[in-house]
Amino acid sequence: MRKLHLFSLLVLLAIGFSGCTYDEGPLISFVSKKERVANTWVVNTANINGVDGSEIPGFKKLIFFSAGACQIFYNPLGVEVAYGGTWALSEDKKSIHIDTKDELTGLFSYVSDWTILHLKDKILKVTYTDNSDLYVVEFKPEA
C-alpha cells in the first residue's frame, strides 16, 4: 500500500513540474502544450519596442492547427492577405517556429521563432523580433 501512495505522489509531482516550462506559465496543466497552442488567436495586447498598444498594425488573426499547419491573416491597406505554412514547438517546448508563405503568389514569406512567455488555454504570450523591432504580444482566442 505504501508503494502505491509513493507512486501516486511521484506521478503528481511529475505532472506538476511538467506545467512549469514558462516564467509566467501555469503551475499544473492536464492539456498538452501543443493542444494549448492550437487555436485561433487575436491580439489582446502588444508592446512594440517598449510602446504599449492593443494591436499590431495590419495583423488580423493567427490560426495554429493541431496537426502543425498554420495561417496568418493580415489586412494591410484594406486588402486581406493570408499566409499559410507550418508551426512547431521546439524540443524544449519554450518556443514556436513559424514558417509561412503568402497564399496568393508564394513570393513573400514569414519565418520566425517566438519565445513563449505564458501559455494557457485562453492566453498565449510571446516575444519575438521582426525587422529589428522587439514585440511582446499577448494573444487571446478569437471570440
Coordinates of C-alpha atoms in Angstrom, one line a residue:
M1 CA 0.0 0.0 0.0
R2 CA 2.9 2.4 0.8
K3 CA 4.3 1.8 -2.7
L4 CA 1.0 2.8 -4.2
H5 CA 1.0 6.1 -2.2
L6 CA 4.6 6.8 -3.0
F7 CA 4.0 6.1 -6.7
S8 CA 0.9 8.4 -6.7
L9 CA 2.9 11.2 -5.1
L10 CA 5.7 10.9 -7.7
V11 CA 3.2 11.0 -10.5
L12 CA 1.5 14.1 -9.1
L13 CA 4.9 15.8 -8.7
A14 CA 5.9 14.9 -12.3
I15 CA 2.6 16.3 -13.6
G16 CA 3.1 19.5 -11.6
F17 CA 6.6 20.1 -12.8
S18 CA 5.6 19.5 -16.4
G19 CA 3.5 22.6 -16.4
C20 CA 6.3 24.9 -15.2
T21 CA 8.0 25.4 -18.6
Y22 CA 7.4 29.2 -18.9
D23 CA 8.2 32.0 -16.5
E24 CA 4.6 33.1 -16.5
G25 CA 3.1 29.7 -17.2
P26 CA 0.6 27.6 -15.2
L27 CA 1.9 25.5 -12.3
I28 CA -0.1 22.5 -13.5
S29 CA -1.9 21.6 -16.7
F30 CA -3.6 18.5 -17.9
V31 CA -3.7 19.8 -21.5
S32 CA -0.6 19.4 -23.6
K33 CA 1.3 22.4 -24.7
K34 CA 0.7 21.6 -28.4
E35 CA -3.1 21.5 -27.7
R36 CA -2.9 24.8 -25.8
V37 CA -1.2 26.5 -28.7
A38 CA -3.6 25.1 -31.3
N39 CA -6.3 27.8 -31.5
T40 CA -7.4 30.8 -33.4
W41 CA -5.7 33.8 -31.8
V42 CA -6.2 37.6 -32.0
V43 CA -4.1 40.3 -30.3
N44 CA -5.1 41.2 -26.8
T45 CA -2.1 43.5 -26.0
A46 CA 1.0 44.3 -27.9
N47 CA 4.2 46.0 -26.8
I48 CA 6.4 47.1 -29.8
N49 CA 9.8 48.4 -28.8
G50 CA 8.5 49.4 -25.4
V51 CA 5.3 51.1 -26.6
D52 CA 2.1 49.5 -25.3
G53 CA -0.9 49.1 -27.5
S54 CA -3.8 46.8 -28.3
E55 CA -2.9 45.8 -31.9
I56 CA -0.2 45.1 -34.4
P57 CA -0.6 47.3 -37.5
G58 CA -2.2 45.2 -40.3
F59 CA -2.4 42.0 -38.3
K60 CA -5.8 40.3 -38.2
K61 CA -5.5 36.8 -36.7
L62 CA -3.4 33.7 -36.4
I63 CA -4.6 30.1 -36.6
F64 CA -2.5 27.2 -35.3
F65 CA -4.0 23.9 -36.2
S66 CA -3.2 20.9 -34.0
A67 CA -1.7 18.9 -36.9
G68 CA 1.1 21.6 -37.3
A69 CA -0.3 23.8 -40.1
C70 CA -1.0 27.5 -39.6
Q71 CA -2.5 30.5 -41.2
I72 CA -1.7 34.2 -40.6
F73 CA -4.1 36.9 -41.8
Y74 CA -3.0 40.4 -42.4
N75 CA -5.1 43.4 -43.6
P76 CA -2.6 46.0 -44.8
L77 CA -4.2 48.9 -46.7
G78 CA -7.7 47.2 -46.6
V79 CA -6.6 44.1 -48.5
E80 CA -6.6 40.8 -46.7
V81 CA -3.5 38.7 -47.2
A82 CA -3.2 35.2 -46.0
Y83 CA 0.0 33.3 -45.2
G84 CA -0.1 29.5 -44.9
G85 CA 2.5 27.1 -43.7
T86 CA 3.6 25.2 -40.6
W87 CA 4.4 25.7 -37.0
A88 CA 6.2 23.5 -34.4
L89 CA 7.1 23.7 -30.8
S90 CA 10.8 23.5 -30.1
E91 CA 12.1 20.3 -28.4
D92 CA 12.1 22.0 -25.0
K93 CA 8.6 23.5 -25.7
K94 CA 9.8 27.0 -25.0
S95 CA 9.4 28.4 -28.4
I96 CA 7.3 28.2 -31.6
H97 CA 8.9 28.1 -35.0
I98 CA 6.6 29.5 -37.8
D99 CA 7.4 29.1 -41.5
T100 CA 4.8 30.5 -43.9
K101 CA 4.4 32.0 -47.4
D102 CA 1.7 34.2 -48.8
E103 CA -1.1 32.0 -50.3
L104 CA -1.7 34.2 -53.3
T105 CA 1.7 34.3 -55.0
G106 CA 4.0 32.4 -52.7
L107 CA 6.6 35.1 -53.2
F108 CA 6.5 36.5 -49.7
S109 CA 7.4 34.5 -46.7
Y110 CA 7.3 34.9 -42.9
V111 CA 9.7 32.8 -40.9
S112 CA 10.1 33.5 -37.2
D113 CA 10.8 31.9 -33.8
W114 CA 8.6 33.1 -31.0
T115 CA 9.7 32.6 -27.4
I116 CA 6.7 31.6 -25.2
L117 CA 6.3 33.6 -22.0
H118 CA 2.9 32.4 -21.0
L119 CA 0.7 29.6 -22.3
K120 CA -2.8 28.8 -21.0
D121 CA -6.0 27.7 -22.8
K122 CA -7.0 31.4 -23.2
I123 CA -3.6 33.2 -23.2
L124 CA -0.6 32.9 -25.5
K125 CA 2.1 35.5 -24.6
V126 CA 5.2 35.5 -26.8
T127 CA 8.2 37.7 -27.6
Y128 CA 9.9 37.9 -31.0
T129 CA 11.8 40.2 -33.2
D130 CA 10.7 41.3 -36.7
N131 CA 12.7 43.8 -38.8
S132 CA 14.8 44.8 -35.7
D133 CA 11.6 45.6 -33.8
L134 CA 11.0 43.8 -30.4
Y135 CA 7.5 42.5 -29.9
V136 CA 5.9 41.2 -26.7
V137 CA 2.4 40.1 -27.7
E138 CA -0.4 38.6 -25.7
F139 CA -3.0 36.8 -27.8
K140 CA -6.5 35.7 -26.8
P141 CA -8.8 33.2 -28.5
E142 CA -11.0 34.8 -31.2
A143 CA -14.5 35.3 -29.9

